[in-house]
Coordinates of C-alpha atoms in Angstrom, one line a residue:
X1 CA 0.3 -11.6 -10.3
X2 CA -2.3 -9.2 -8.3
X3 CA -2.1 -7.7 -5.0
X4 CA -3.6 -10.7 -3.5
X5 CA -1.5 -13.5 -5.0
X6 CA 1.3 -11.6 -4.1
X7 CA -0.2 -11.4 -0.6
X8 CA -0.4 -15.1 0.1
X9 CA 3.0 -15.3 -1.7
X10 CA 4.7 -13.3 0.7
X11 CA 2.5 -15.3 3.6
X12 CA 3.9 -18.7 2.2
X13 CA 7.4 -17.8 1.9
X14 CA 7.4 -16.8 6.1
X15 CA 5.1 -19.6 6.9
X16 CA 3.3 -16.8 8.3
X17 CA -0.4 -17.6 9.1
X18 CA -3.9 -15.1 8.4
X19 CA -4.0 -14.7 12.1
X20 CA -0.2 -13.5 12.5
X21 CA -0.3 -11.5 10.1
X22 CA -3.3 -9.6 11.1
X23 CA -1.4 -9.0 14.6
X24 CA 0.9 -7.4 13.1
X25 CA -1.3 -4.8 10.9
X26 CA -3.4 -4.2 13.6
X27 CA -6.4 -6.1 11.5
X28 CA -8.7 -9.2 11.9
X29 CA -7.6 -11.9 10.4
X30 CA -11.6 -11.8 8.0
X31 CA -9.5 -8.5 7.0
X32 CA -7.5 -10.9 5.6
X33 CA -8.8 -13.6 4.2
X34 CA -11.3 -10.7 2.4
X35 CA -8.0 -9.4 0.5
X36 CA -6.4 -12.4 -0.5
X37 CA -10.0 -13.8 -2.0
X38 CA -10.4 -10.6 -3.7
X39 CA -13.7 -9.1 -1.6
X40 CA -11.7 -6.3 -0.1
X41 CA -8.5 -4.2 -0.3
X42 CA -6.4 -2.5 1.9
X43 CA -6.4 1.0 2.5
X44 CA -3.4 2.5 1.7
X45 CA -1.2 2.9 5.3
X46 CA -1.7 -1.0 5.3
X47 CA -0.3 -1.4 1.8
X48 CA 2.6 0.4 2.7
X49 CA 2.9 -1.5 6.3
X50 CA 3.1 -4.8 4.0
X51 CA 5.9 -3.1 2.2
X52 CA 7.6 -2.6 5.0
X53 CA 7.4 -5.9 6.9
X54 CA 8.2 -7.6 3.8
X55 CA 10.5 -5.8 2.0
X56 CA 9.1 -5.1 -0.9
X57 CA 8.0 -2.1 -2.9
X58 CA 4.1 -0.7 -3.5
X59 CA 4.6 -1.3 -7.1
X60 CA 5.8 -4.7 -7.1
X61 CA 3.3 -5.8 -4.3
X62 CA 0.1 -4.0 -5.8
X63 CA 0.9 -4.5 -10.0
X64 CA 4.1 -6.6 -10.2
X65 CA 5.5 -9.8 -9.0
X66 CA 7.2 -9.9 -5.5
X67 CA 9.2 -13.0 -6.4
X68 CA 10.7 -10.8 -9.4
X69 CA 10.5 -7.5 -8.3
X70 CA 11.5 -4.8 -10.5
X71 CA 14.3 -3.4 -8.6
X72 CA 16.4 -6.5 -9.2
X73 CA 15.7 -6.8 -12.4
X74 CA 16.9 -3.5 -12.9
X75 CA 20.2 -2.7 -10.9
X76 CA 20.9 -6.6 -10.2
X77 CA 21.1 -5.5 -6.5
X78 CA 19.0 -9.3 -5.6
X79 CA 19.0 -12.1 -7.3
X80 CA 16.0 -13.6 -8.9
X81 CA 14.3 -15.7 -6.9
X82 CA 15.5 -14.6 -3.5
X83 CA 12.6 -12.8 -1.5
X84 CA 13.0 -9.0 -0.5
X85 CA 13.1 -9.2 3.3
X86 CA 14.5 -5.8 5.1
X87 CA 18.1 -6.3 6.2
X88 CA 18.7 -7.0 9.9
X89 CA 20.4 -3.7 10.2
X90 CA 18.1 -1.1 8.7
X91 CA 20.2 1.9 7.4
X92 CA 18.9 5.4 8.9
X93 CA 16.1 6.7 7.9
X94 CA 14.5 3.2 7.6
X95 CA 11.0 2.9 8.9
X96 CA 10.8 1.8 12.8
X97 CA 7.4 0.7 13.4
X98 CA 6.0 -2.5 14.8
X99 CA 5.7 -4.0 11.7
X100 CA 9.2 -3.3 10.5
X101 CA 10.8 -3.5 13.7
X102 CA 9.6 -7.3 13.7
X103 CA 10.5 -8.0 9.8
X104 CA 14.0 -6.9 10.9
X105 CA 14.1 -8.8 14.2
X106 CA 12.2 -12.2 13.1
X107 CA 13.9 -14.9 11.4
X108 CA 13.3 -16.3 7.7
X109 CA 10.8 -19.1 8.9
X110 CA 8.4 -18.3 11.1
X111 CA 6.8 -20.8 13.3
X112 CA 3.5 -21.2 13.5
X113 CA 0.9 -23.6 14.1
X114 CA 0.8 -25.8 11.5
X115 CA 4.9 -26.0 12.1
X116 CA 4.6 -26.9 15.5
X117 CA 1.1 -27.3 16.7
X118 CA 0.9 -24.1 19.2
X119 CA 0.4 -20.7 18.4
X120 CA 2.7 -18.2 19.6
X121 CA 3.3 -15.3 21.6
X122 CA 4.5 -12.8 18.5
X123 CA 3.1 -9.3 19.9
X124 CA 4.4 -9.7 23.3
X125 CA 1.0 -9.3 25.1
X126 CA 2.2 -11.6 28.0
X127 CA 5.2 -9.6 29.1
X128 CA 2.6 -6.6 28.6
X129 CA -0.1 -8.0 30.6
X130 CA 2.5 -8.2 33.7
X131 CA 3.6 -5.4 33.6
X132 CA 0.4 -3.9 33.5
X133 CA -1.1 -6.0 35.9
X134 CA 2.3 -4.8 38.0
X135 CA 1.9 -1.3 38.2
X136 CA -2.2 -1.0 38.4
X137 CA -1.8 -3.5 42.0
X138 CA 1.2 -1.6 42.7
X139 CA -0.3 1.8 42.0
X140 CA -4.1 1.3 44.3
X141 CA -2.2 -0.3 46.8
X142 CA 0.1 3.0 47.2
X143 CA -2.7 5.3 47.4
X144 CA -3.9 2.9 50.5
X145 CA -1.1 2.9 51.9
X146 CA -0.6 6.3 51.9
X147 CA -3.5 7.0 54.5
X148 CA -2.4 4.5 56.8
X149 CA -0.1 7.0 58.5
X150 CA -2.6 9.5 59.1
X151 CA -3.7 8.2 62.1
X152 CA -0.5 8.1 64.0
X153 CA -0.2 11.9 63.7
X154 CA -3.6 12.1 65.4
X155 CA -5.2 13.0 68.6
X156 CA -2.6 16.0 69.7
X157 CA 0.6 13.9 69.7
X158 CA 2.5 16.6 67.9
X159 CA 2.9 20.6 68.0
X160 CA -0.3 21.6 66.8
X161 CA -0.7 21.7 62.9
X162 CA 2.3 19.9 62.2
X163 CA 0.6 16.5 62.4
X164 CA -2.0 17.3 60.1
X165 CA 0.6 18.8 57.3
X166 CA 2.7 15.7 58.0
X167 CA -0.6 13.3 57.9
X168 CA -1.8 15.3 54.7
X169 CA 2.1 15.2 52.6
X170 CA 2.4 11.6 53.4
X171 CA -1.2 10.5 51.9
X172 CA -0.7 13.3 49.1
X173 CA 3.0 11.0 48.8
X174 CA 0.9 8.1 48.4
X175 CA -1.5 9.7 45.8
X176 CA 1.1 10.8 43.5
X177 CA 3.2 7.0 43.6
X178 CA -0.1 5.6 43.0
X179 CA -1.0 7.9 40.3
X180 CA 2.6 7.9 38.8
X181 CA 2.0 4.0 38.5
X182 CA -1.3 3.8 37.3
X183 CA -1.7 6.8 34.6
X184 CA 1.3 5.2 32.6
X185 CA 0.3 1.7 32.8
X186 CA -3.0 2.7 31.3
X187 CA -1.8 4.7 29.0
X188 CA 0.3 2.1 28.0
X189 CA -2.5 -0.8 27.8
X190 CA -4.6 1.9 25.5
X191 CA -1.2 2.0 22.9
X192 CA -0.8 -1.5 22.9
X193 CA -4.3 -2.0 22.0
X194 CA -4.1 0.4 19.3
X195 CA -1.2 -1.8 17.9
X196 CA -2.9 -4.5 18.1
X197 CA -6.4 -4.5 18.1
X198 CA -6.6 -8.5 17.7
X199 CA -4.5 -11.2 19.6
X200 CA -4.6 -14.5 19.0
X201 CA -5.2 -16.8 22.0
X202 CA -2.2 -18.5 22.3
X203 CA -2.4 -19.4 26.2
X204 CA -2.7 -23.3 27.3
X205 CA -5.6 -25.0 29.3
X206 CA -2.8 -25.3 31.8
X207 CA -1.8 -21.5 31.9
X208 CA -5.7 -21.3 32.6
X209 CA -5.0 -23.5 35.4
X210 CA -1.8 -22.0 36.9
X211 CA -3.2 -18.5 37.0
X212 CA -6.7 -19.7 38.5
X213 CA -4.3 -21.5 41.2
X214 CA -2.3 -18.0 41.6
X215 CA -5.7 -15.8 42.0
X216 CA -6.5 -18.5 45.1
X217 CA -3.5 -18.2 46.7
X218 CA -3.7 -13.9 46.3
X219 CA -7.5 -14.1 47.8
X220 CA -6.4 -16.5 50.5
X221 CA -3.0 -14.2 50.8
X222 CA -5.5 -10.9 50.7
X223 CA -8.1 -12.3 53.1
X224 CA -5.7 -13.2 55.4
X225 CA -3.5 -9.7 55.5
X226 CA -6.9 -8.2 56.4
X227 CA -7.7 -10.4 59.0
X228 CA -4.2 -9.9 60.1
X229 CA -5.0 -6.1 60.6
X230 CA -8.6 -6.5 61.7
X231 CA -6.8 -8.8 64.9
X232 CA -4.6 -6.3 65.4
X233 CA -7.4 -3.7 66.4
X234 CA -9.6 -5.7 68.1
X235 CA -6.4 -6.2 70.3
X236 CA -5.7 -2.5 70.5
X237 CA -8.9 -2.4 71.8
X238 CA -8.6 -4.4 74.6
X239 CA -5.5 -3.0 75.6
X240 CA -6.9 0.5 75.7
X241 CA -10.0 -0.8 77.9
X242 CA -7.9 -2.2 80.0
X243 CA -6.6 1.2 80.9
X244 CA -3.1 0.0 79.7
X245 CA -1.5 3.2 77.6
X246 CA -5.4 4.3 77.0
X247 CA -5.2 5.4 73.3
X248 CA -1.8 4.7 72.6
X249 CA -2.8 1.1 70.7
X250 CA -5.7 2.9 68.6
X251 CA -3.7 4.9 66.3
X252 CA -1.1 2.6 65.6
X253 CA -3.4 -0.5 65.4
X254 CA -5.2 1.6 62.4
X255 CA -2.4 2.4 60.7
X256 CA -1.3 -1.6 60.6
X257 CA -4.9 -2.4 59.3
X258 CA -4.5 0.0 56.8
X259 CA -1.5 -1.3 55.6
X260 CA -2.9 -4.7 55.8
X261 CA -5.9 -3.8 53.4
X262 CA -2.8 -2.4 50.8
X263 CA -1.5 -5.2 50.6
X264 CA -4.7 -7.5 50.7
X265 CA -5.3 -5.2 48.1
X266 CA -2.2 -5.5 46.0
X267 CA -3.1 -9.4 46.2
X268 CA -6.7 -9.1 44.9
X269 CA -5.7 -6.6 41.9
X270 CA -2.2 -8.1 40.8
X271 CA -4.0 -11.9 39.9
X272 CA -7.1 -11.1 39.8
X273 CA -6.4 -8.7 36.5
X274 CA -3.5 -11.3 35.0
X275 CA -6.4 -14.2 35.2
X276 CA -8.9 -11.5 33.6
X277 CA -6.5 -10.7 30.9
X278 CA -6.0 -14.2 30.2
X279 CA -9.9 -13.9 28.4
X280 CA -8.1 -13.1 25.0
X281 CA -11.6 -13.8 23.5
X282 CA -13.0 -10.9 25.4
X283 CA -10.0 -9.1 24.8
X284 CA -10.7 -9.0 20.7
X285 CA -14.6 -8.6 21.4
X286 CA -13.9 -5.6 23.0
X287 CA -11.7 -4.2 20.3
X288 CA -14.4 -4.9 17.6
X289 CA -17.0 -3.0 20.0
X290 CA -14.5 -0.2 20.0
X291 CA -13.8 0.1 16.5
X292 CA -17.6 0.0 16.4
X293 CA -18.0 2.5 18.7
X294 CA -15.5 4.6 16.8
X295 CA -17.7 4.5 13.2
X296 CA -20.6 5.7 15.3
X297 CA -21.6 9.6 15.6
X298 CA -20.7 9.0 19.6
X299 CA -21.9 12.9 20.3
X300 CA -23.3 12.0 24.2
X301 CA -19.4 10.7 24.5
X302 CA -18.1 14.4 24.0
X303 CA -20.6 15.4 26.4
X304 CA -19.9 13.0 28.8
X305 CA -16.3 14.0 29.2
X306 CA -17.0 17.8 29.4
X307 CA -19.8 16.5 32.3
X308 CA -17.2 14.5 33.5
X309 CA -14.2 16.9 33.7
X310 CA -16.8 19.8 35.2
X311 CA -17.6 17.1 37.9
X312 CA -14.1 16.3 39.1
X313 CA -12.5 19.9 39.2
X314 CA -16.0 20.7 41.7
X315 CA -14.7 17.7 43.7
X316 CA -11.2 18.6 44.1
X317 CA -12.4 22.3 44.8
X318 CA -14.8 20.7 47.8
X319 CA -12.3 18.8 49.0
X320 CA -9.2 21.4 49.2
X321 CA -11.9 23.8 51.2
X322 CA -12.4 21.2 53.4
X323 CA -9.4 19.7 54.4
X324 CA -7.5 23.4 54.8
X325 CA -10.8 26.1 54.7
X326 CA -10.7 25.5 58.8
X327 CA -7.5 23.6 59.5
X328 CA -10.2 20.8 59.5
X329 CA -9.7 16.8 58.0
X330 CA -13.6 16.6 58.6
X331 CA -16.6 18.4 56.5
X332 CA -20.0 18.5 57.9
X333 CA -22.8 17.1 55.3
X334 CA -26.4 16.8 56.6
X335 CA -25.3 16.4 60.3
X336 CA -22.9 13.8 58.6
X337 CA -19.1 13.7 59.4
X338 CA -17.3 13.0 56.5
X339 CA -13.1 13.0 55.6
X340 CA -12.6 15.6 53.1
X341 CA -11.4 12.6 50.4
X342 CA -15.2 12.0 50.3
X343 CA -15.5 14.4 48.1
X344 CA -13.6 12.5 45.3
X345 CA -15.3 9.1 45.7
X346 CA -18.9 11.4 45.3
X347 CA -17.0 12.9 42.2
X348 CA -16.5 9.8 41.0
X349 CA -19.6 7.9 41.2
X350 CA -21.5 10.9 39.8
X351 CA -19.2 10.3 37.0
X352 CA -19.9 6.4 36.9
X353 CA -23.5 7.5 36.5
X354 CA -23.3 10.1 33.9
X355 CA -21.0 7.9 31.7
X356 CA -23.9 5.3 32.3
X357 CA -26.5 7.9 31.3
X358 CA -25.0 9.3 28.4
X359 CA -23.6 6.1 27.3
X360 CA -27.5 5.1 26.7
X361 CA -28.5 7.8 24.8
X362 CA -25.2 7.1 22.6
X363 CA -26.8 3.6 22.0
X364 CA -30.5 4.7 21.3
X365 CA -29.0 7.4 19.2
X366 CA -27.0 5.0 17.1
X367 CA -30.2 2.6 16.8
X368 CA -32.4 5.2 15.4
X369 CA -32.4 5.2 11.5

C-alpha cells in the first residue's frame, strides 16, 4: 500500500470525511482529494500531523501498511488488525497539538454526514465566534463608556485641575478595559484561523434565522438606548431654560447619552458580528485570499506598516500635547475646536487610506509579469 491508500484507509476506519479531515490539518479539503488520487503530496509537517492524529508511524503511513504496521509485527505490542489510534492518556512527552489533542479526545467512530445527515461542529468555531463576538462588543463599548464621565467633572464643579485628572483617569480606565478586551480577542481570532484556515459550514437554515431574529432585536434594543439618552437631553434642556438648576441637567444628561450610545453600541457589535461570522463561505474565501496574499512578494505591505506605525506614534504625540501642553482638553485646528482624542481618529483614517493606497500598488505589483 502507498501513502494514499493508506490515507483513505485511515479516513475509512474513523468515518472521517475529506472535509474533516482537512479542518483538522489546517488544509482544503481539494488538498485532499489531490493526495489520496495521487496529483499531490504532503509536505512533510502534514505527514507527520497525520501520524499523530492517527497513530501511526511515517514509515508505515508513507511505505508500509497502516493496517499491519511494523511495530506490531515486531514487538507484538498490537495486534494485527487493530488500528493504531493514540491512547486516551498520552504518556509525557507526547505531542499536544490540535490534531493530537483531538485523536486523543475523539471517539473510535466519528460522525459525520453520511452517518447522520448533518455536518458537525469538530473545531469549535461556534464557541469561538462568541466569545469573540463577546469581547470585541464588550471591549468598543468600554472605551465609550469611558468618556461618558467626562462631562460631570466639567464646568468648575471641582477644585481646579482635579476634575480634569479625574475626567482624563476615568476615560484612560475605559481605554485600557476596552483595549484589554479587544487586543486578545483578536489576537485570538488571527490563531484560530491559522489552525484552521477552512471550516465547514455546518450551521442550519434555522440558525440563519435565529441569529437574523437576534441582530433585529439588538438594532431595535440599540436604537432605542440611543433614543433613550437623546430624550434625556432634550429634557435637560428644558429644564436648564427654564432657569430650574441652570446647568446642573447638562452635564449629567451627557453623561446618560453617552452611556446610552455604549450600550446601543454593545447591541449593534455583539449580533451584528455573530450573524457576519455565520458567512462560513466568506470565512474560507477569505483564508484562500490570505494564503494568496502570503505567496505574493507583498513589499507595499511592509511599507504600509512602517507608514502606519510612524502615523500613530505622531498621533498619540499630538494628542498628549494637547490634552496636558496647556492644562487644556481642547486643541485649536484652523479656528476649529477640537477634543484632543481627535487626534487618534485623524491617525487612523490616514492609516485607512494608506493601507488602501499601498494595498493597490501590492495588487498592480503582483499583476505585472
Amino acid at each position: 500500500m502507498g501513502f494514499s491508500s493508506n490515507l483513505q484507509s485511515l479516513r475509512s476506519q474513523r468515518n472521517m470525511t475529506q472535509e474533516q479531515l482537512a479542518m483538522l490539518l489546517g488544509v482544503s479539503r481539494q488538498a485532499i482529494s489531490k493526495w489520496e488520487s495521487e496529483k499531490a503530496y504532503p509536505e512533510m509537517d502534514k505527514l507527520l500531523m497525520i501520524c499523530d492524529l492517527f497513530g501511526c508511524t511515517l514509515d508505515d503511513l508513507v511505505l508500509g501498511d497502516v493496517n499491519k504496521p511494523e511495530s506490531a509485527r515486531g514487538d507484538g505490542r498490537r495486534q494485527e488488525g487493530h488500528t493504531a489510534f493514540p491512547s486516551p492518556h498520552p504518556a509525557d512527552g507526547a505531542p499536544s497539538g490540535t490534531a493530537a489533542s483531538f485523536a486523543a479526545s475523539a471517539p473510535l467512530t466519528m460522525p459525520s454526514p453520511a452517518t447522520h445527515g448533518l455536518p458537525t461542529d469538530i473545531t469549535g468555531y461556534d464557541a469561538h465566534r462568541k466569545s469573540f463576538s463577546l469581547r470585541i462588543a464588550a471591549g468598543v463599548a468600554a472605551i465609550i463608556a469611558g468618556t461618558a464621565f467626562i462631562p460631570l467633572f466639567d464646568g468648575g464643579k471641582s477644585t481646579e485641575g482635579i476634575g480634569e485628572l479625574v475626567a482624563v483617569a476615568v476615560l484612560f480606565i475605559g481605554i485600557v478595559v476596552g483595549l484589554a478586551l479587544i487586543i486578545p480577542a483578536g489576537m485570538s481570532h488571527a490563531e484560530f484561523r491559522r489552525k484552521h484556515p477552512f471550516v465547514e459550514d455546518f450551521y442550519l437554515d434555522e440558525d440563519h434565522a435565529r441569529s437574523a431574529r437576534q441582530l433585529a432585536v439588538g438594532i431595535v434594543t440599540g436604537i432605542g438606548c440611543i433614543l433613550a439618552g437623546v430624550a434625556m437631553v432634550m429634557f435637560s434642556d428644558a429644564m436648564d431654560g427654564s432657569g430650574s438648576g441652570a446647568g446642573s441637567w447638562s452635564n449629567a444628561a451627557t453623561t446618560v447619552l453617552l452611556l446610552a450610545v455604549s450600550i446601543g453600541t454593545f447591541c449593534f457589535t455583539i449580533f451584528g458580528v455573530r450573524h457576519g461570522m455565520l458567512d462560513l463561505n466568506e470565512y474560507n474565501r477569505e483564508s484562500e485570499k490570505e494564503q494568496a496574499a502570503r505567496t505574493s512578494h507583498g513589499k507595499y505591505e511592509r511599507i504600509n506598516g512602517a507608514v502606519c506605525g510612524v502615523i500613530m506614534i505622531l498621533a498619540t504625540i499630538g494628542g498628549l500635547i494637547a490634552l496636558f501642553g496647556g492644562g487644556a482638553m481642547n486643541v485649536s485646528v484652523f479656528g476649529m475646536q477640537l477634543p484632543f482624542w481627535m487626534f487618534w481618529v485623524i491617525g487612523g483614517l490616514l492609516c485607512g487610506i494608506a493601507s488602501v493606497v499601498f494595498g493597490a500598488l501590492d495588487e498592480g505589483d503582483g499583476k505585472r509579469p
